[in-house]
Short mmCIF file of C-alpha atoms in Angstrom, two decimals:
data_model
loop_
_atom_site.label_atom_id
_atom_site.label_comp_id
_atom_site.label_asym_id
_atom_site.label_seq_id
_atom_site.Cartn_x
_atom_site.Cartn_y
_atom_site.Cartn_z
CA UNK A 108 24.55 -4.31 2.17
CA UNK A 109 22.52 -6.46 -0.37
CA UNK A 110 19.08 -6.00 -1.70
CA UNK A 111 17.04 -8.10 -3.38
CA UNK A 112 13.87 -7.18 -5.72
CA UNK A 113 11.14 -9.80 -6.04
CA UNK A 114 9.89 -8.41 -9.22
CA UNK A 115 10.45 -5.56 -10.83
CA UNK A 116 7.67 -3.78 -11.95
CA UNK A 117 6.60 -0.37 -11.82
CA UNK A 118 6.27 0.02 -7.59
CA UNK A 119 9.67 -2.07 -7.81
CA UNK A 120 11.74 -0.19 -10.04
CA UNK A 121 10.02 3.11 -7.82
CA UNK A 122 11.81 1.11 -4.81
CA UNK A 123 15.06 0.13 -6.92
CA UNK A 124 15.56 3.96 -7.68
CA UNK A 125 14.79 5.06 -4.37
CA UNK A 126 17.00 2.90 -2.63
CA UNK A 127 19.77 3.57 -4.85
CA UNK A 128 19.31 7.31 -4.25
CA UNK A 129 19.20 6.88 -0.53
CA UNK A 130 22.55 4.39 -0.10
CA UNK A 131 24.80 4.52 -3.51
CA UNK A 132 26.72 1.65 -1.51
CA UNK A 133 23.95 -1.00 -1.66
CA UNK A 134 24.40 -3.83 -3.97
CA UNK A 135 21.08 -4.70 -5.90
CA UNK A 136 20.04 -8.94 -6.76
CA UNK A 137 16.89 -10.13 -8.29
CA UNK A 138 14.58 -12.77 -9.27
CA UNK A 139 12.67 -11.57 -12.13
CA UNK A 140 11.17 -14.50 -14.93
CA UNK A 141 8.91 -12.86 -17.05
CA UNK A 142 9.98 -9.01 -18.15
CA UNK A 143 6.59 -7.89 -18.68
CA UNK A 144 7.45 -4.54 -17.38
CA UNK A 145 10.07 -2.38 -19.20
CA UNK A 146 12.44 -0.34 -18.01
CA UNK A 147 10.73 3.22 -16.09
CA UNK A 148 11.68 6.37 -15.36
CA UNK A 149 9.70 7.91 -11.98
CA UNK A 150 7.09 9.29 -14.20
CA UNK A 151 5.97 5.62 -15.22
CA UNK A 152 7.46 6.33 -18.73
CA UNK A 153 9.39 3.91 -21.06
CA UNK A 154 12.86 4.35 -21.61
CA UNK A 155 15.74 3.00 -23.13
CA UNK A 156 17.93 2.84 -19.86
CA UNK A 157 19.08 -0.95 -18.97
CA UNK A 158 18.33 -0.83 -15.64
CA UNK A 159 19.71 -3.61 -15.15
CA UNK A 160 23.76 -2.24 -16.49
CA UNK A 161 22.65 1.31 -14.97
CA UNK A 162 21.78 -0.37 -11.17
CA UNK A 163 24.31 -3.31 -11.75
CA UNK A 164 22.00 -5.55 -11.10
CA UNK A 165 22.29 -9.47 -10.78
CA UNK A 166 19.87 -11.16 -11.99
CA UNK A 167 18.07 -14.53 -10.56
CA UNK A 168 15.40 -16.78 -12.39
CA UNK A 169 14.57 -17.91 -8.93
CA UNK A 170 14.52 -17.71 -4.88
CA UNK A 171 16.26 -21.63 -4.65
CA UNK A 172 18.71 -20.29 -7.60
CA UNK A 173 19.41 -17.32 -5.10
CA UNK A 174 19.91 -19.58 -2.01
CA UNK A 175 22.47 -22.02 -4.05
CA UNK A 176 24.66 -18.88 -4.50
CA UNK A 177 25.03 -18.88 -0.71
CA UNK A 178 24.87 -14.72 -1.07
CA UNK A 179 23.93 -12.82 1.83
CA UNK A 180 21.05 -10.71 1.53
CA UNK A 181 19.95 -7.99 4.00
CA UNK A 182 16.89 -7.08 3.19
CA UNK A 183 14.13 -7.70 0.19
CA UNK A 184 11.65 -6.30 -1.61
CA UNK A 185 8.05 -8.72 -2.32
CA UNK A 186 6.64 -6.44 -5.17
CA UNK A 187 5.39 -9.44 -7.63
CA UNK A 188 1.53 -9.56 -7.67
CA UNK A 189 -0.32 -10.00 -4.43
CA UNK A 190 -1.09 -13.97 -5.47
CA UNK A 191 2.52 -14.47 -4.48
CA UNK A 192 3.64 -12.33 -1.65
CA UNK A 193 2.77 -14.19 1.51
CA UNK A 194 4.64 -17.71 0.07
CA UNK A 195 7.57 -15.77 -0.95
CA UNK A 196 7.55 -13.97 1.83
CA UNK A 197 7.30 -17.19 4.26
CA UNK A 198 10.50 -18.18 2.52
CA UNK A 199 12.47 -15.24 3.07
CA UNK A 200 11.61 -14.97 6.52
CA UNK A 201 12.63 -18.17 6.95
CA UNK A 202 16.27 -17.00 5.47
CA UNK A 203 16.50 -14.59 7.94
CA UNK A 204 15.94 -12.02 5.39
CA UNK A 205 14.30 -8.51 6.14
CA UNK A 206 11.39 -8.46 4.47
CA UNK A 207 9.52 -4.97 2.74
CA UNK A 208 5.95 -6.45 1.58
CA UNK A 209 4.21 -4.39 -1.21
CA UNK A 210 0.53 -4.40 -0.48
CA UNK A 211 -1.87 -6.10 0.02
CA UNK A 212 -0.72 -8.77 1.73
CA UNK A 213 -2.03 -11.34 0.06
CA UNK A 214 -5.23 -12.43 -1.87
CA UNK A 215 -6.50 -15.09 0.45
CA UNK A 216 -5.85 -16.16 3.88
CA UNK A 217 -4.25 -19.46 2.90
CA UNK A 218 -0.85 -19.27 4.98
CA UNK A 219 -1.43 -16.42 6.47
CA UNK A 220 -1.29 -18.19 10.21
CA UNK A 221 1.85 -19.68 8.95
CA UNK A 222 3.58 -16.68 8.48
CA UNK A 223 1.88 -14.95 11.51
CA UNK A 224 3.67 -17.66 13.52
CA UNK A 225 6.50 -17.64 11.27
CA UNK A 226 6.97 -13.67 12.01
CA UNK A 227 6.64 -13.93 16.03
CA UNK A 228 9.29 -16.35 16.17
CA UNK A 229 12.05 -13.99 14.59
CA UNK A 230 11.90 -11.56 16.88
CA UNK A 231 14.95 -9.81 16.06
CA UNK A 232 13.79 -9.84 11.83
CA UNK A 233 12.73 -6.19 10.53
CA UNK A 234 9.43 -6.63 8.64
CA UNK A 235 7.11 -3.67 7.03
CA UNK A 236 4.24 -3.13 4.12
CA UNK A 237 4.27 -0.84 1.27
CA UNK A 238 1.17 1.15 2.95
CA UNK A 239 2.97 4.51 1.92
CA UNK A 240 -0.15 7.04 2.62
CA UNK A 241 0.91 7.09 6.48
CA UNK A 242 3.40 8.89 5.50
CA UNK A 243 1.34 10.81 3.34
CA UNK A 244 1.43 14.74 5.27
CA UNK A 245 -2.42 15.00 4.85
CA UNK A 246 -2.99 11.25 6.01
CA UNK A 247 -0.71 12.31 8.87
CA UNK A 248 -2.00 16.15 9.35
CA UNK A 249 -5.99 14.26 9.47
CA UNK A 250 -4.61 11.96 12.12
CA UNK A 251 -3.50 14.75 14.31
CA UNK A 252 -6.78 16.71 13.62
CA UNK A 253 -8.87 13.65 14.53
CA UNK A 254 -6.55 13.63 18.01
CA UNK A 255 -6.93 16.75 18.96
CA UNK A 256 -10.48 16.32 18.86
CA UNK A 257 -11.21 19.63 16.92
CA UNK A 258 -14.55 18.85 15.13
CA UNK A 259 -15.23 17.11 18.59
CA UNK A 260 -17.64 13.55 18.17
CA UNK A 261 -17.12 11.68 14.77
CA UNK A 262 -20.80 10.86 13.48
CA UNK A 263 -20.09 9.85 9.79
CA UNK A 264 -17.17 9.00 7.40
CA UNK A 265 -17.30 9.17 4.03
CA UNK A 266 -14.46 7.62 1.78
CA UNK A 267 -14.25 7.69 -1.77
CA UNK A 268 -11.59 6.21 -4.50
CA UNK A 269 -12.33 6.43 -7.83
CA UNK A 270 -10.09 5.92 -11.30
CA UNK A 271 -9.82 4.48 -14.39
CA UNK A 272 -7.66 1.06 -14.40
CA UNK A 273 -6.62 2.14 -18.09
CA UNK A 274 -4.73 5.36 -16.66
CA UNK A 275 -2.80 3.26 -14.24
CA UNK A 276 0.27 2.47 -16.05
CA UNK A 277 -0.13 3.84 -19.40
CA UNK A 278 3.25 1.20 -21.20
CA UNK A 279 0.91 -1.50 -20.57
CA UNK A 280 -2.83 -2.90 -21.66
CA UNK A 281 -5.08 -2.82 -18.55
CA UNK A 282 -6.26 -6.36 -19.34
CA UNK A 283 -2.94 -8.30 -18.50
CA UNK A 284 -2.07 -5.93 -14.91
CA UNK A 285 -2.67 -7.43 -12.13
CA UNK A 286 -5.01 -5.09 -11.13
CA UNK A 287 -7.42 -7.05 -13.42
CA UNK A 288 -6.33 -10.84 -12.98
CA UNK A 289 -8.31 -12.61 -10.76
CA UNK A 290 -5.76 -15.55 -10.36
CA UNK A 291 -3.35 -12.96 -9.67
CA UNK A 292 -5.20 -11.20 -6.58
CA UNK A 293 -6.73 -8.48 -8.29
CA UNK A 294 -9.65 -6.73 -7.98
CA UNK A 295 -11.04 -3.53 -6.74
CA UNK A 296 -10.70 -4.02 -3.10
CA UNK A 297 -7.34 -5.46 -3.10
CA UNK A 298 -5.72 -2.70 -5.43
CA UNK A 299 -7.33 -0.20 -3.16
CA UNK A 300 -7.05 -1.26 -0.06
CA UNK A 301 -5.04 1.81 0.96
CA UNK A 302 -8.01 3.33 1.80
CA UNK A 303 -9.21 0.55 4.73
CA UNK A 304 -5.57 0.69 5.32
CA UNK A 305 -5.44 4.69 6.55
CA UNK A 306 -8.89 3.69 7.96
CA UNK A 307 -7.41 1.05 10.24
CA UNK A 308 -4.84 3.97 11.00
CA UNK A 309 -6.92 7.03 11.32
CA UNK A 310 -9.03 5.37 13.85
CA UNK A 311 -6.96 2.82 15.49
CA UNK A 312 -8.77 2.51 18.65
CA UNK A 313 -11.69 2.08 17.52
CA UNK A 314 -13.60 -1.41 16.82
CA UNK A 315 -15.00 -1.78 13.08
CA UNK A 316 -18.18 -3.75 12.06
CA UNK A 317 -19.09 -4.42 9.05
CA UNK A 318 -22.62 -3.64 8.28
CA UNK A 319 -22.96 -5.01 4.77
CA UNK A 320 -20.80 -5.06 1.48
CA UNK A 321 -21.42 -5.20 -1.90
CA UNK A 322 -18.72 -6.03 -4.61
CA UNK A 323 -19.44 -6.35 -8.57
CA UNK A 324 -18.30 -5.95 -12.13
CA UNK A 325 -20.53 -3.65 -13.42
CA UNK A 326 -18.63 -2.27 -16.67
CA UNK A 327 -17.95 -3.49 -19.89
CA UNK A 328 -13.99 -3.67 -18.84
CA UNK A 329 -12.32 -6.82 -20.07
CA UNK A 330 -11.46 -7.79 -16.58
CA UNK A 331 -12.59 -11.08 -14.35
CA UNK A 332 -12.89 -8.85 -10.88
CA UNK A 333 -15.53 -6.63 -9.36
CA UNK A 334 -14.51 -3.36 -10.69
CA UNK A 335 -16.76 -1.65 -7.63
CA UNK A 336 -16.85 -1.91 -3.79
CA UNK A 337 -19.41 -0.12 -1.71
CA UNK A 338 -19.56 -0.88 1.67
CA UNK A 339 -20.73 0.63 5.24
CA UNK A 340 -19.17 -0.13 8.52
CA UNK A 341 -19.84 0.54 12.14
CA UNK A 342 -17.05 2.03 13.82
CA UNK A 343 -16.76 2.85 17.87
CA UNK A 344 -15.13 3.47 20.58
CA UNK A 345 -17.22 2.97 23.87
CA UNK A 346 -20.36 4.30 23.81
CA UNK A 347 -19.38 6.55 20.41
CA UNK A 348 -20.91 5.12 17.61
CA UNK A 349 -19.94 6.35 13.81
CA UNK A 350 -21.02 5.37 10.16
CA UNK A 351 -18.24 5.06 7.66
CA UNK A 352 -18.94 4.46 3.96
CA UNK A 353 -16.53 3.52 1.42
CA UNK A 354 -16.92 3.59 -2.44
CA UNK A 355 -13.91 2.28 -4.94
CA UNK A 356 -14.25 1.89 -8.72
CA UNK A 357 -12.23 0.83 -11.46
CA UNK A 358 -13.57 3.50 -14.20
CA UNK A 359 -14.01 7.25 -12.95
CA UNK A 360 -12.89 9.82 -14.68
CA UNK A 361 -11.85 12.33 -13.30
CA UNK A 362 -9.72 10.22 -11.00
CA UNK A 363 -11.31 11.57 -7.26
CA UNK A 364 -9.79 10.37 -3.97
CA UNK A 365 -11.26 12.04 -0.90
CA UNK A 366 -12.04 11.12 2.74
CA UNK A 367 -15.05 13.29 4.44
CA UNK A 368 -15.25 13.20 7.90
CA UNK A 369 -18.59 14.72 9.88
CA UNK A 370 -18.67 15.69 13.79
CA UNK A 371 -20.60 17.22 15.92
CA UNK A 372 -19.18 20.48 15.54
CA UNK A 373 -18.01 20.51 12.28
CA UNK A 374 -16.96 18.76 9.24
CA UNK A 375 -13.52 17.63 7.37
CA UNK A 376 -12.80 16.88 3.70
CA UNK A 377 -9.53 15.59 2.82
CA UNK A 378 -8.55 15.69 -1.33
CA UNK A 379 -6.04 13.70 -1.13
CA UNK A 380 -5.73 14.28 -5.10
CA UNK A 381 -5.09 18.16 -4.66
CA UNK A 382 -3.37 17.92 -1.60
CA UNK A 383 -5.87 20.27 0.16
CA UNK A 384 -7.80 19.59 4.05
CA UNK A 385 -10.36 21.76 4.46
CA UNK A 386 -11.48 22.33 8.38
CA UNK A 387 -15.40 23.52 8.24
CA UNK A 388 -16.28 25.02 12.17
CA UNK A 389 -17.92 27.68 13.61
CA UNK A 390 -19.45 29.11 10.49
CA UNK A 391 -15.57 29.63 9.39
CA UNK A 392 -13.14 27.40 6.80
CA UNK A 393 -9.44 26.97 7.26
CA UNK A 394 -7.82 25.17 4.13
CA UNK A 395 -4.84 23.84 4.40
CA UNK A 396 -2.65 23.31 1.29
CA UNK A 397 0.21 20.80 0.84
CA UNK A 398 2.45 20.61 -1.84
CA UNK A 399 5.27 17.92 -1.96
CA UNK A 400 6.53 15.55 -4.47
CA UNK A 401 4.43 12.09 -5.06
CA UNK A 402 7.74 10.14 -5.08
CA UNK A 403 8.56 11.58 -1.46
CA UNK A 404 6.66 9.92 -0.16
CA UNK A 405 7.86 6.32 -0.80
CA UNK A 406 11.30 7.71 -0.09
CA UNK A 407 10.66 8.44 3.55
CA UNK A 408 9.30 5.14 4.00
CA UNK A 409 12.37 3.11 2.43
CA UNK A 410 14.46 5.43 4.68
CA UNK A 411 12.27 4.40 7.78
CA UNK A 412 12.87 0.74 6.93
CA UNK A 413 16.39 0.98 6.11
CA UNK A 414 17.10 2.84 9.49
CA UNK A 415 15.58 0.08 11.38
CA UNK A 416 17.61 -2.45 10.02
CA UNK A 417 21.07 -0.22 10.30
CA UNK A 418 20.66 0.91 13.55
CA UNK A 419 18.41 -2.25 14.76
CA UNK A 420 15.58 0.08 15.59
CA UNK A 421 12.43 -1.63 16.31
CA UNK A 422 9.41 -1.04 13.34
CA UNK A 423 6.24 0.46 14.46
CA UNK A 424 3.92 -1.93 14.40
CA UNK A 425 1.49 0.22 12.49
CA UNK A 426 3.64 -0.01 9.55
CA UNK A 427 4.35 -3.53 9.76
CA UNK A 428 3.36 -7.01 8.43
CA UNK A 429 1.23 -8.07 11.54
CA UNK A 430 -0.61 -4.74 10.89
CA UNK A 431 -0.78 -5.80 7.30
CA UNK A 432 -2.87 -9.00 7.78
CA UNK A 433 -5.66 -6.62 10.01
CA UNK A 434 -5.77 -4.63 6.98
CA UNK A 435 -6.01 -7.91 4.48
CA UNK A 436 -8.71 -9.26 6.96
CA UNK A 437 -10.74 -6.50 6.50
CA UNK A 438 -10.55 -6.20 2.98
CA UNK A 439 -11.48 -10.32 2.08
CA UNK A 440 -14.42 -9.87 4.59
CA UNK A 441 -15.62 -6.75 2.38
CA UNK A 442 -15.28 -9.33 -0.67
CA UNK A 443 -17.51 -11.49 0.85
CA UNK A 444 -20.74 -9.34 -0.13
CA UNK A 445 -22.41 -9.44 3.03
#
């Protein structure tokens, strides 16, 4: 089986190493131009490995370099900046190719019917997005909670994400990630959007309005996107009717991630930091505590994609592409500052 890398950045050298870890028998191509990135370990730390000797990798200066070579590729991995995915992706689909989309998305809905169509066509084509925190255990363990109806009503949601972009991959200067760029899709809302990702996820059957937005760069960071995102949204299902508010910065420190979750007979707060859920009902608390590797976590979801395409198993379409564009919808409309 052969894999190709579309960059190979941090989150792709994450996937490279996973991958090779999960089937030693895989072959490994890519197209990489520009070798900002140097060679990782999992910890995000430079070292002197040639990945490209140690994974035997062959390199590619470009997709229509690729496609001369008349090599078969299985399956690929869209992890250059967001700017690019939905174009490259367009042409792999078009190959054939299984795609594995690193979020977001995209930056912009330009093409983004195209590939819809594109997508619906191949029905037999495995296709999936690097959303990773459903299959998160807490993100998962919330889901059942919120199921099993055990705070009963949901009234109010509160969701928070806040760090520092300087802490985000400590080899490079904050001001030339794309996390900062906006020609290459950056931004705040876009680098986050995990959290209206697990949103669209957590409540699923639910319809969400958006009640207003507001988006802005209000630090001194050398960056050319809004570095904070506060919004509030109407969510409901029926006659149920809930609040959700969602913060996201570029500069707190502490880093804090949390999702708080208020119902009529109790309350939830998810830390998705320190791995802890804590249950408040009945005057009582149960805490629950997980403790699992980071890395895990993007291992089971390779696995899940690589399964589907082995054994032809169908991808749940909460985890893939068409499910990606609801969550990339969402997220421009936030940028809109309504």
């Amino acid at each position: 089986m052969n894999a190709l890398f579309l960059g190979l950045g941090s989150i792709g050298q994450r996937h490279l190493r996973n991958l090779s870890k999960i089937d030693g028998k895989i072959k490994f191509f890519a197209v990489r131009k520009k070798f900002f990135t140097p060679n990782l370990n999992k910890r995000n730390q430079v070292i002197k490995t040639d990945i490209k000797k140690k994974y035997r990798i062959t390199y590619f200066k470009s997709l229509e370099e690729l496609y001369k070579s008349k090599i078969k590729i299985h399956l690929a991995f869209v992890c250059t900046p967001s700017v690019h995915h939905v174009n490259e992706a367009i042409s792999l689909i078009k190959k054939n190719i299984n795609v594995f989309i690193e979020k977001p998305l995209g930056s912009s809905f330009k093409n983004i019917s195209k590939l819809t169509n594109l997508i619906k066509s191949k029905k037999n084509l495995k296709h999936m997005m690097g959303f990773q925190l459903k299959f998160n255990p807490l993100i998962l363990k919330l889901k059942t909670i919120l199921n099993k109806k055990i705070i009963g009503k949901i009234w109010h949601i509160n969701i928070h994400h806040g760090e520092n972009i300087n802490d985000f991959h400590p080899y490079e200067d904050y001001k030339h990630s794309y996390a900062a760029r906006k020609d290459l899709g950056g931004g705040v809302i876009l680098c986050q959007i995990h959290e209206i990702d697990y949103l669209l996820f957590l409540f699923e059957k639910y319809k969400i309005i958006i009640i207003n937005s507001y988006s802005k760069k209000l630090t001194d960071l050398n960056i050319n996107v809004e570095d904070t995102s506060v919004s509030s949204l109407q969510i409901s299902k029926g006659k149920q009717k809930a609040l959700c508010n969602i913060h996201l910065n570029f500069y707190e420190r502490p880093k804090k991630r949390t999702i708080e979750i208020l119902g009529e007979r109790g309350k939830i707060l998810c830390n998705l930091n320190s791995g802890e859920i804590s249950i408040f009902k009945d005057k009582k608390v149960k805490k629950i505590q997980y403790k699992f590797d980071r890395n895990e976590i993007f291992k089971k979801q390779i696995k899940y994609f690589l399964e589907a395409i082995k054994k032809n198993k169908k991808i749940d379409k909460r985890y893939d592409v068409l499910n990606g564009i609801k969550s990339l919808s969402l997220a421009l409309n936030l940028k809109k500052n309504k």
